Short mmCIF file of C-alpha atoms in Angstrom, two decimals:
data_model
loop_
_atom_site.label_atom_id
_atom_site.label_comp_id
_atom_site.label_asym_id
_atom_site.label_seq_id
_atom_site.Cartn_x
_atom_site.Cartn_y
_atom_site.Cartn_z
CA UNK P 1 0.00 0.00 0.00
CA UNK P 2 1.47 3.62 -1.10
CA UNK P 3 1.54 5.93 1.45
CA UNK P 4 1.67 9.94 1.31
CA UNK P 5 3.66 11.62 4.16
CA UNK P 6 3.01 14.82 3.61
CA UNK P 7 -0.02 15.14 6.01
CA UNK P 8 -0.42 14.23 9.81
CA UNK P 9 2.18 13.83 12.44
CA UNK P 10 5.54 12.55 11.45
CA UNK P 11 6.44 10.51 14.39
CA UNK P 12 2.95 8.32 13.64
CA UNK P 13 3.70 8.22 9.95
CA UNK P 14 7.42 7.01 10.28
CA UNK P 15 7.46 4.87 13.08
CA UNK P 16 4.90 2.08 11.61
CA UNK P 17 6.41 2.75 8.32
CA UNK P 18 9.66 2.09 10.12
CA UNK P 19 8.96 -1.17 11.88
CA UNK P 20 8.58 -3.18 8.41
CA UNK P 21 11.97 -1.55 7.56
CA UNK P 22 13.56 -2.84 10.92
CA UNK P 23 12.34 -6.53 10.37
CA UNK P 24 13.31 -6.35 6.53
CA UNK P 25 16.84 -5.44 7.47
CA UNK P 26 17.11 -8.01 10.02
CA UNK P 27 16.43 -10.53 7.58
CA UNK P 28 18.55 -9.32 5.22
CA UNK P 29 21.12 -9.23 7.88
CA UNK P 30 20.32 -13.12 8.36
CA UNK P 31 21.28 -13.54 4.73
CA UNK P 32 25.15 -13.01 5.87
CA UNK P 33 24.55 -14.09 9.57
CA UNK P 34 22.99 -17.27 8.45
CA UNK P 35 26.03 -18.06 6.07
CA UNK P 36 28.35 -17.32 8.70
CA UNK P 37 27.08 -19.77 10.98
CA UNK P 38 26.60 -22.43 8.81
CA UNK P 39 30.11 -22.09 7.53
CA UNK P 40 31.65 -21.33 10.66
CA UNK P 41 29.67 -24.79 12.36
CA UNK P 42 29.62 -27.08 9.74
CA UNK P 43 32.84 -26.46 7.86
CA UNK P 44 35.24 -24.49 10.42
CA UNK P 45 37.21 -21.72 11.93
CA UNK P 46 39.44 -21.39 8.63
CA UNK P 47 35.97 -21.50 6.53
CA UNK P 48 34.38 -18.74 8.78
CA UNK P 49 38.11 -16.67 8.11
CA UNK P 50 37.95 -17.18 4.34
CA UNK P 51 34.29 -16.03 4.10
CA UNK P 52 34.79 -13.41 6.62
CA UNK P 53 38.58 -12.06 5.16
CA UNK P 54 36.34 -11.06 1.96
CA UNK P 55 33.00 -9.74 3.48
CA UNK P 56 34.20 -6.33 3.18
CA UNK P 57 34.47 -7.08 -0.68
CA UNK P 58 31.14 -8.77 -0.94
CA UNK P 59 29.50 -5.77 1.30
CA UNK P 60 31.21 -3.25 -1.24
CA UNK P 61 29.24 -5.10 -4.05
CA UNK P 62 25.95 -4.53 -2.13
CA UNK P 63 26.38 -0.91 -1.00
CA UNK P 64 26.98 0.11 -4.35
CA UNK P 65 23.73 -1.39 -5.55
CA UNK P 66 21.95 0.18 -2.88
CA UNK P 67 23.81 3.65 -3.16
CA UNK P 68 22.45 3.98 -6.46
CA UNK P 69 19.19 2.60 -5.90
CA UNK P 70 18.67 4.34 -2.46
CA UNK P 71 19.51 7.73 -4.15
CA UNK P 72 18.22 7.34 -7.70
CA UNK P 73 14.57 6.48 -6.41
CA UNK P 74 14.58 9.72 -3.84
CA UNK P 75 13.73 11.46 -7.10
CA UNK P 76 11.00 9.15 -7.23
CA UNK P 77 9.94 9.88 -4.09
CA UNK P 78 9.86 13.12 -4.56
CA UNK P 79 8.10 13.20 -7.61
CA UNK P 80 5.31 11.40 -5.42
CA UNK P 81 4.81 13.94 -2.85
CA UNK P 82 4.82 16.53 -5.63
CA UNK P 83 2.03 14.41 -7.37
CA UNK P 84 3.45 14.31 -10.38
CA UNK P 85 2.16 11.03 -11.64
CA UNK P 86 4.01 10.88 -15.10
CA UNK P 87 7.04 12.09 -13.64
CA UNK P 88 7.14 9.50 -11.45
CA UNK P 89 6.97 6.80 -14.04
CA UNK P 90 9.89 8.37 -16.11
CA UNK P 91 11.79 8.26 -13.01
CA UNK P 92 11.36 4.32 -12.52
CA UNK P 93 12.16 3.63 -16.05
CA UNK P 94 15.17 5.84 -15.73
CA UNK P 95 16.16 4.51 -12.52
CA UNK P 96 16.09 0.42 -14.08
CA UNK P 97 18.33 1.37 -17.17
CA UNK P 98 20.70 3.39 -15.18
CA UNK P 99 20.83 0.26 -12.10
CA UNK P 100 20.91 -2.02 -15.43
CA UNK P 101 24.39 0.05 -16.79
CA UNK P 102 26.35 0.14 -13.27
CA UNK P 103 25.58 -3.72 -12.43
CA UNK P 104 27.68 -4.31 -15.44
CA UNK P 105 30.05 -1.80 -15.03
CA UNK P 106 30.87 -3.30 -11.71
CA UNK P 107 30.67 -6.94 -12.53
CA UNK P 108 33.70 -5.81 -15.26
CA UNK P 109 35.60 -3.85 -12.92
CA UNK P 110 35.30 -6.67 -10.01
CA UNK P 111 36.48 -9.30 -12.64
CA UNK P 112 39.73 -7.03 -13.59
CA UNK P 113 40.65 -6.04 -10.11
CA UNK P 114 39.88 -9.28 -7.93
CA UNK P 115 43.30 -11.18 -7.97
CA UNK P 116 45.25 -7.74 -6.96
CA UNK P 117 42.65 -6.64 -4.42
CA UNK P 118 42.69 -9.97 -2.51
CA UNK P 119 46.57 -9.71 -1.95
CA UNK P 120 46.27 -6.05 -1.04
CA UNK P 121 43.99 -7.05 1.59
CA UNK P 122 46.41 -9.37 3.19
CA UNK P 123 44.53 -12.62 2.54
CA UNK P 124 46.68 -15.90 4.09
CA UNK P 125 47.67 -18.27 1.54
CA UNK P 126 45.30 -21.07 2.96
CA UNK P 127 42.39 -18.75 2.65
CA UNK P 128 42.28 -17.76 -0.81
CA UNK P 129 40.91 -20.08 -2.68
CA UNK P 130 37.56 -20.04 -0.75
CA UNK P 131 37.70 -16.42 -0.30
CA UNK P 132 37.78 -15.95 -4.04
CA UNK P 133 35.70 -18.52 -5.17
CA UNK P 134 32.78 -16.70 -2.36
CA UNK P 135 33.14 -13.72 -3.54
CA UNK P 136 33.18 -13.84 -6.98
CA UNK P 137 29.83 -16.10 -7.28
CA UNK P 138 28.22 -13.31 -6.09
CA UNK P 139 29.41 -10.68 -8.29
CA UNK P 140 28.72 -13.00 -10.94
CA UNK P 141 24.62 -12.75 -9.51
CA UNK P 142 24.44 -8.82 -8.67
CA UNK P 143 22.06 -8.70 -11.07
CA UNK P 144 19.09 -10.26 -8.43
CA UNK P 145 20.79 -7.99 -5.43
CA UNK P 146 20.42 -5.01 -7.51
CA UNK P 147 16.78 -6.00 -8.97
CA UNK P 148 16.09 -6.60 -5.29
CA UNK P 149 17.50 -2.81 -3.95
CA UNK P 150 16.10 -1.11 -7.18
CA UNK P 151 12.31 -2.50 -7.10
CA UNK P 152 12.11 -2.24 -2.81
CA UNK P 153 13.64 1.16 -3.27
CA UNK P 154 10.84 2.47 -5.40
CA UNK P 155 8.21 0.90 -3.49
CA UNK P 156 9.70 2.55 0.30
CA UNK P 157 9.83 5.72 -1.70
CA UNK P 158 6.70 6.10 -1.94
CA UNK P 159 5.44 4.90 1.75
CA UNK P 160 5.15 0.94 1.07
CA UNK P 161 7.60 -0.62 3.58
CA UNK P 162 5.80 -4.04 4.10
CA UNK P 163 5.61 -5.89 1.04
CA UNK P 164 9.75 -5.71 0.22
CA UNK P 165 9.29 -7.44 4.21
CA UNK P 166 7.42 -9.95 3.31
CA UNK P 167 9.39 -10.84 0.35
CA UNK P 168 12.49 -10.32 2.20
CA UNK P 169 11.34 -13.21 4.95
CA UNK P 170 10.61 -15.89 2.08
CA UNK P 171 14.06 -15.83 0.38
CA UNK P 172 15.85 -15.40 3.76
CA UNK P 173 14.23 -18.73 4.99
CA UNK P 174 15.35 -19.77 1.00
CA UNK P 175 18.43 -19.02 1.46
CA UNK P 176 19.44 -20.74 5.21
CA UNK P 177 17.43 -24.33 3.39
CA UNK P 178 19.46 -23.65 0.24
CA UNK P 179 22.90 -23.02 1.99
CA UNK P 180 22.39 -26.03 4.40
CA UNK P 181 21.29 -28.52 1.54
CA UNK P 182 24.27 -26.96 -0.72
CA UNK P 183 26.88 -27.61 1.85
CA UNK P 184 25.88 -30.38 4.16
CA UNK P 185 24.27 -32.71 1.00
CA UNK P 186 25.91 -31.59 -1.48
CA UNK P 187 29.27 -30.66 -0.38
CA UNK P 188 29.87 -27.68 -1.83
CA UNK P 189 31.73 -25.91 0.95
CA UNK P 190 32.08 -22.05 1.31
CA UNK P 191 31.13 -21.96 -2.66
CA UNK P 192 27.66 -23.44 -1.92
CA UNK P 193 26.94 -20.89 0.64
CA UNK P 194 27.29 -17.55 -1.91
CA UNK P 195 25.03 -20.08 -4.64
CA UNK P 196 22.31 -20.12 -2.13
CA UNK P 197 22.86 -16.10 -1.32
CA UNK P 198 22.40 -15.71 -5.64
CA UNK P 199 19.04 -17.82 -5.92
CA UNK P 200 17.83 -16.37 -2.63
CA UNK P 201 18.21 -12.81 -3.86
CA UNK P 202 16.93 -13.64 -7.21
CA UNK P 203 13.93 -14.65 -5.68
CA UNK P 204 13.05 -11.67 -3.57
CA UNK P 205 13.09 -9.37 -7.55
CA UNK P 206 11.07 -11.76 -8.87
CA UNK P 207 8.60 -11.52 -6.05
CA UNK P 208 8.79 -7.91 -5.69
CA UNK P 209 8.65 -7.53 -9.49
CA UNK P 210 5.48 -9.93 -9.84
CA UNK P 211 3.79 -7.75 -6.93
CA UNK P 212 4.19 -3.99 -8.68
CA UNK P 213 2.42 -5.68 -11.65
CA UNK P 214 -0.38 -6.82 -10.43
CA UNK P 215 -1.25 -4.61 -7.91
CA UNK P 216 -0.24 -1.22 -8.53
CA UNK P 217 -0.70 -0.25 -12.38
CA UNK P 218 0.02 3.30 -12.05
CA UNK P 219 3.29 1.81 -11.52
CA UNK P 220 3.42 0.48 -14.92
CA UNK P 221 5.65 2.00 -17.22
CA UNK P 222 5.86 2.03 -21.59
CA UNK P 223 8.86 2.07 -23.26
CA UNK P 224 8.62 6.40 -23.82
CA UNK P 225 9.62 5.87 -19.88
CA UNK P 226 12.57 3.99 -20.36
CA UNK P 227 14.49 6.75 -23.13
CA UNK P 228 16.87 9.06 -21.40
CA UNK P 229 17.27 11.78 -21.93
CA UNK P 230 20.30 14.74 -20.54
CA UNK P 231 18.07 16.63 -17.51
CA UNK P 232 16.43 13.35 -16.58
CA UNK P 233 19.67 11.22 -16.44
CA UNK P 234 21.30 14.46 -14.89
CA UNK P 235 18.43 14.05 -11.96
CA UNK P 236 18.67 10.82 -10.75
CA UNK P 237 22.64 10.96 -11.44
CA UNK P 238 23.19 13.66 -9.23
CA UNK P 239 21.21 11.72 -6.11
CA UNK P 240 22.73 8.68 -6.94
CA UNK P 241 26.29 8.62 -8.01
CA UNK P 242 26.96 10.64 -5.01
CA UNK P 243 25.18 7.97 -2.76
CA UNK P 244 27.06 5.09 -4.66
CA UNK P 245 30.03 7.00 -3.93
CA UNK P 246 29.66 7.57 -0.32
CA UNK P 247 28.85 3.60 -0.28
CA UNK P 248 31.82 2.69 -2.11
CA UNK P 249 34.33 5.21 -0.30
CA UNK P 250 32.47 3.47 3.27
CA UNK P 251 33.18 -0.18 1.21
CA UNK P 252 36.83 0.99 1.05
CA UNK P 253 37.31 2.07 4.64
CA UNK P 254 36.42 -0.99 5.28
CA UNK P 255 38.05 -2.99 3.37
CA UNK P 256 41.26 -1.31 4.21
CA UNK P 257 40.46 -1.94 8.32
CA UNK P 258 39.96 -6.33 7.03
CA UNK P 259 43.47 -5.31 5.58
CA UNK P 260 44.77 -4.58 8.61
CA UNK P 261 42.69 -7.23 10.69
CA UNK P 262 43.73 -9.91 7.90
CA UNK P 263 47.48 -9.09 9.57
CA UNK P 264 46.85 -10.78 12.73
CA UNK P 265 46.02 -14.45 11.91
CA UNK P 266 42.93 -16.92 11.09
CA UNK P 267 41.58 -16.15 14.59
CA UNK P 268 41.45 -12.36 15.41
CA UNK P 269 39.68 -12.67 11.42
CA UNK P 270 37.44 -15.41 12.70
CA UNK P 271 37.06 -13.08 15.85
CA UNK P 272 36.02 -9.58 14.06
CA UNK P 273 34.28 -10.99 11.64
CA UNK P 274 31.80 -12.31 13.85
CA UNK P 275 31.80 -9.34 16.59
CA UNK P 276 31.25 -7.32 13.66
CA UNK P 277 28.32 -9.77 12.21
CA UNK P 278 26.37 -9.45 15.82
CA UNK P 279 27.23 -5.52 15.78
CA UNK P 280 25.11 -5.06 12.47
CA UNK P 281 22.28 -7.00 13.58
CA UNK P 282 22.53 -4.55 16.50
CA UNK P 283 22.63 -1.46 14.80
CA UNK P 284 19.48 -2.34 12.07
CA UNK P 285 16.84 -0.04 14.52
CA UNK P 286 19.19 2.75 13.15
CA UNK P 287 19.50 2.01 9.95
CA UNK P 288 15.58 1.79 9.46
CA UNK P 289 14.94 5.06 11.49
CA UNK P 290 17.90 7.00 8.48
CA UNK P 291 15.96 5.20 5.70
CA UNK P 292 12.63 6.31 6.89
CA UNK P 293 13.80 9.60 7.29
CA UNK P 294 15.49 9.70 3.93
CA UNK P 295 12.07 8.93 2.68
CA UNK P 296 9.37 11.01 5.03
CA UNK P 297 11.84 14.17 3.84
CA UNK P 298 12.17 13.32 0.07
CA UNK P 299 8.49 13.59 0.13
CA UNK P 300 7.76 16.71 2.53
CA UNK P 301 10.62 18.31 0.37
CA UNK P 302 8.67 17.44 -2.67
CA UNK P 303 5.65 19.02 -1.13
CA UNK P 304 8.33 22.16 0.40
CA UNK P 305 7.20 21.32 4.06
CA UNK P 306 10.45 22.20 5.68
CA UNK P 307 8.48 22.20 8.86
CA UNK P 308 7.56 18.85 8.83
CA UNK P 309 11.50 17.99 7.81
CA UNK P 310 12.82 19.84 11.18
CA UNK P 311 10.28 18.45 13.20
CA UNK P 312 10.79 14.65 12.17
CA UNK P 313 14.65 15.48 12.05
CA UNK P 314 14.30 16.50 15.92
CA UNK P 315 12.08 13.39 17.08
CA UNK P 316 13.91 10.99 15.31
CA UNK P 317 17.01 12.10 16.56
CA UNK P 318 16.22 11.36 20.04
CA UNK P 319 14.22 8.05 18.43
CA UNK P 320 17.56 6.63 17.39
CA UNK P 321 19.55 7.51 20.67
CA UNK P 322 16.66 5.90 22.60
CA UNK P 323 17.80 2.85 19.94
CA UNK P 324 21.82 3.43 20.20
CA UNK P 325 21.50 2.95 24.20
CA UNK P 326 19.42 -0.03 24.01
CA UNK P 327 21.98 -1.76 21.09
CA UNK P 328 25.00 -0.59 23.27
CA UNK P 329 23.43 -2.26 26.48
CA UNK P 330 22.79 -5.61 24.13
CA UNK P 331 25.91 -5.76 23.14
CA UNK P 332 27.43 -5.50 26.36
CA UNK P 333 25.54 -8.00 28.17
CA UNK P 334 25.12 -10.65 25.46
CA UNK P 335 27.37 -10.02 22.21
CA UNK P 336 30.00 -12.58 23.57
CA UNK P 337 27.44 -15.23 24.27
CA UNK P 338 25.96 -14.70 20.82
CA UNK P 339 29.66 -15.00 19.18
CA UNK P 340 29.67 -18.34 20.44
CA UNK P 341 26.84 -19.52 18.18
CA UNK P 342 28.95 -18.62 15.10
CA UNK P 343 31.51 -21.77 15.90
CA UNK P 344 31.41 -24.68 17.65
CA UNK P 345 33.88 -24.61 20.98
CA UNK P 346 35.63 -21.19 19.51
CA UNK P 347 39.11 -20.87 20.95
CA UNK P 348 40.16 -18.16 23.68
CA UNK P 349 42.03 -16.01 20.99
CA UNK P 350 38.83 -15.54 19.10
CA UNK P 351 36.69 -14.78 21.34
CA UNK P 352 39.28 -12.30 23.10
CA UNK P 353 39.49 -10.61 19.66
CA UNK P 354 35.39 -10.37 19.50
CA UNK P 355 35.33 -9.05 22.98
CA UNK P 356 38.19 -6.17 22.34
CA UNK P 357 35.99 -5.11 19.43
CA UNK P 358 32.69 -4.92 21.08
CA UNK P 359 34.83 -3.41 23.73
CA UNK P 360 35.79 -0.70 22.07
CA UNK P 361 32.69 0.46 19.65
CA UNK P 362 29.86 0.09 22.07
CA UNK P 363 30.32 3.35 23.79
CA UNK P 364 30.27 5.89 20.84
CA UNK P 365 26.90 3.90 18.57
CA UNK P 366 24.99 7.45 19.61
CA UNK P 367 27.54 9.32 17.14
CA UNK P 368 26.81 6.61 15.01
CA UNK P 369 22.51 6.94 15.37
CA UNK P 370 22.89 10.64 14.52
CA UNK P 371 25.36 9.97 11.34
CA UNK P 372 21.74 7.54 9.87
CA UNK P 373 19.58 10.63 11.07
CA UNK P 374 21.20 13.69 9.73
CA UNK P 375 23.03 12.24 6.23
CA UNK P 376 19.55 10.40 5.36
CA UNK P 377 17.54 13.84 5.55
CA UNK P 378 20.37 15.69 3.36
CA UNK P 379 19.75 12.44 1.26
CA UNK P 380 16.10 12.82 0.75
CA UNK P 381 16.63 16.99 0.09
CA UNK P 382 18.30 16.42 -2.64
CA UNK P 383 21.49 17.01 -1.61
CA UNK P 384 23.59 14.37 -2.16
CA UNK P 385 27.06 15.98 -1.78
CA UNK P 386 26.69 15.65 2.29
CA UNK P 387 26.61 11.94 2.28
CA UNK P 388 29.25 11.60 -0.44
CA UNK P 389 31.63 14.07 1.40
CA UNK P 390 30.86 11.71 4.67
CA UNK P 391 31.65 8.79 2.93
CA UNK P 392 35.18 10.79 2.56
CA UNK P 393 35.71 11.86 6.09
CA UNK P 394 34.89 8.35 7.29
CA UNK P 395 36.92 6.62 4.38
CA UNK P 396 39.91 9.15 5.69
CA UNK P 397 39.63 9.17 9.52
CA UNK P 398 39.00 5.14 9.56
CA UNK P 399 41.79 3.85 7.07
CA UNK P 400 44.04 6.62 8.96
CA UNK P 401 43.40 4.97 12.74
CA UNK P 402 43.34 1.51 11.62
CA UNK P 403 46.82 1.96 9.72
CA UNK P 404 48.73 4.08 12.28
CA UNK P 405 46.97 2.62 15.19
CA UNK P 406 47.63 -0.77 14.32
CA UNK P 407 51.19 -0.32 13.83
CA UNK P 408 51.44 1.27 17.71
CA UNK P 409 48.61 -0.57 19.64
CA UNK P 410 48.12 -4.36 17.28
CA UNK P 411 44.58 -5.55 17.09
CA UNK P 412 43.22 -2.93 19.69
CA UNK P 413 44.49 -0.14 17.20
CA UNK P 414 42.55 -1.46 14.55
CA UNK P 415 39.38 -1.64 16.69
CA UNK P 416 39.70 1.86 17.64
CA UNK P 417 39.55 2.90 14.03
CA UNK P 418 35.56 2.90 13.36
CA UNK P 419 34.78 4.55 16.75
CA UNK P 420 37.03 7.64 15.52
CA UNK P 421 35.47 7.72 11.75
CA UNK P 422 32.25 7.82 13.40
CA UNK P 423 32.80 11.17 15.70
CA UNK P 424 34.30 12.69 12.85
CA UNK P 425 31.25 11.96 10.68
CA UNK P 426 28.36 12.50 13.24
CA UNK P 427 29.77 16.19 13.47
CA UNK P 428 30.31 16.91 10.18
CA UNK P 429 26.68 15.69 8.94
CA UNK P 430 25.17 17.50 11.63
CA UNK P 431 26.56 20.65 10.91
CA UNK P 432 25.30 20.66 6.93
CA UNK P 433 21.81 19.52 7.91
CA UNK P 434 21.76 22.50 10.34
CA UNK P 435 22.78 24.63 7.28
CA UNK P 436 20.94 23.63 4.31
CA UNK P 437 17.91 22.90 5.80
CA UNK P 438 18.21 27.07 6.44
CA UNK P 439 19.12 27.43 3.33
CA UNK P 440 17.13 25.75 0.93
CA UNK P 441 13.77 27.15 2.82
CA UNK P 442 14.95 30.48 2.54
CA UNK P 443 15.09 29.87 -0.83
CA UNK P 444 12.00 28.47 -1.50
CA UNK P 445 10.20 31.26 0.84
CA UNK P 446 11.75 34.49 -1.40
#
């Protein structure tokens, strides 16, 4: 069901817009948290490494497709709360041949750069066979992540956060059943595990893409929709290169702090990567609030309520440090014991490793629920140079600490290094909310 948020108070629109959002990224969560477990108890600690020494790789594959999707379809959203029917349908059909261009343009790139980036990022010897073989089966199938981000994009954008859910659940159950079967029957290994993660996301477009057809026809767009042309590429371009950007810049920070993490050995790897697993499960209530906001203000600044924007800014910034407090208390009281269900009788090095992590983070995730507040409403006013130049500060502050860090403090060093990208980032996205919100409604009041 399409929703307009452009009437009636925002905290009652967003939050049961919201909740769908939060149980949709948990599940989507599972889709990595699920293979992690099954490889890490079924196959081993060196399996869990392999899979885990390339995540950052795999999770720069995914952020790109939803950078561009994310940002492209704010137009659409906007073109919603303006009411501007037509417009709206020329922005889908622009957004599915420009998500159609940059899947191949990064299943190329991925394919020319693979073999060097892996021995950048410090992979051991032992590892790299899996490693490559996981991560390169699902570049080969970004084609069903991207249908997946592009078609629940446009649907959130304009208010329908439950059926991408519902979806969402059906190929997440798909994919722990496929991943099982593939590697316990079959005997695929770490290779079976990115197979089921392909078919899994292939079914969630199909679904989603079935669902728009029959049910919302002024959805449906002719062929006149799908010709771009310069001011309509230009649009969506300038929304969502800057968000694939910011995504990819993030993907590189963090890729650079594996780098450093891939230094220390098979079991601080096996140790992060599942601390780090746990912390995003953690952190999805903050996630959903920034993409709800990025939505509710695409649509009130399609319909120039800059009220509205300021006052759902303001509640859901103390929404999401009600939500960083209750993920930081979580974490501290069970993240270890949870750890423990990624391997079977995990040694004392790993879990030390996990537990200087969680250490470590926990106390700054309310810098971190204001960086999902403030660079999601710059996102949905159009102005995507905020969370591009964000990506930046965090790509600079985080490779910085984990490389300089590491070299004075080991392992801790490298733990320190998102807690520091995060301050940095909190501050500067706060800051240019405060001043283009004042800017842009001065602007639209002379």
């Amino acid at each position: 069901m399409l929703q307009n948020m452009t009437e009636g108070e925002p905290l009652k629109l967003i939050l049961p817009f919201m909740v769908p959002l939060l149980i949709g990224n948990v599940f989507q969560q599972l889709y990595n948290i699920a293979d992690v477990v099954i490889v890490g108890r079924t196959i081993g600690v060196e399996a869990l490494a392999a899979v885990g020494s390339v995540t950052p790789l795999f999770m720069m594959t995914m952020v790109l497709t939803i950078g561009l999707s994310n940002g492209c379809t704010v137009v659409t959203g906007q073109r919603y709360g303006a009411g501007d029917m037509e417009g709206m349908r020329r922005s889908i059909g622009t957004c599915t041949v420009l998500s159609v261009m940059f899947t191949l343009l990064i299943m190329v790139v991925f394919h020319l750069i693979i073999d060097p980036a892996l021995v950048l990022m410090n992979i051991p010897p032992e590892l790299l066979a899996d490693a490559k073989a996981y991560v390169m089966i699902i570049v080969d199938g970004l084609f069903a992540m991207m249908g997946y981000n592009l078609l629940s994009g446009i649907m959130r954008s304009l208010g329908d956060s439950k059926t991408p859910l519902y979806f969402l659940i059906v190929s997440s159950i798909v994919n722990i059943a496929l991943a099982l079967f593939f590697i316990m029957v079959l005997g695929w290994g770490v290779p079976g595990s990115a197979v089921a993660l392909v078919i899994a996301q292939a079914i969630s477009a199909i679904l989603c893409l079935a669902y728009i057809y029959r049910r919302f026809p002024q959805l449906h767009i002719s062929r006149k929709d799908f010709r771009l042309d310069g001011p309509e590429v230009w649009a969506h371009l300038r929304m969502g290169l800057p968000m694939a950007v910011q995504f990819s810049v993030l993907g590189v920070g963090i890729i650079v702090l594996q780098a450093v993490c891939n230094k220390f050995g098979g079991q601080q790897i096996a140790g992060f990567t599942a601390a780090t697993r746990v912390e995003q499960m953690a952190l999805q209530p903050m996630i959903s609030s920034g993409i709800a906001m990025a939505v509710f203000t695409a649509q009130n600044y399609g319909a120039r309520r800059f009220d509205r924007i300021r006052e759902a800014v303001r509640k859901c910034s103390m929404l999401s440090f009600g939500f960083s407090a209750f993920a930081a208390l979580c974490m501290f009281l069970f993240g270890e014991h949870i750890i423990g269900i990624f391997m079977e009788n995990p040694g004392p090095e790993v879990m030390e490793a996990a537990h200087l992590y969680i250490l470590y983070t926990v106390p700054v995730y309310f810098f971190l629920s204001q960086i999902f507040i403030y660079r999601n409403a710059c996102q949905g006013m159009g102005i995507g140079l905020v969370p591009m130049l964000s990506g930046f500060i965090e790509l600079i502050m985080r490779s910085g600490a984990a490389i300089y860090l590491s070299e004075a403090f080991g392992y801790i060093g490298a733990c320190v290094a998102s807690p520091i990208s995060w301050i940095s980032c909190a501050l500067f996205v706060f800051c240019s909310y405060r001043y283009f919100v004042n800017l842009l409604e001065k602007q639209y009041r002379a």
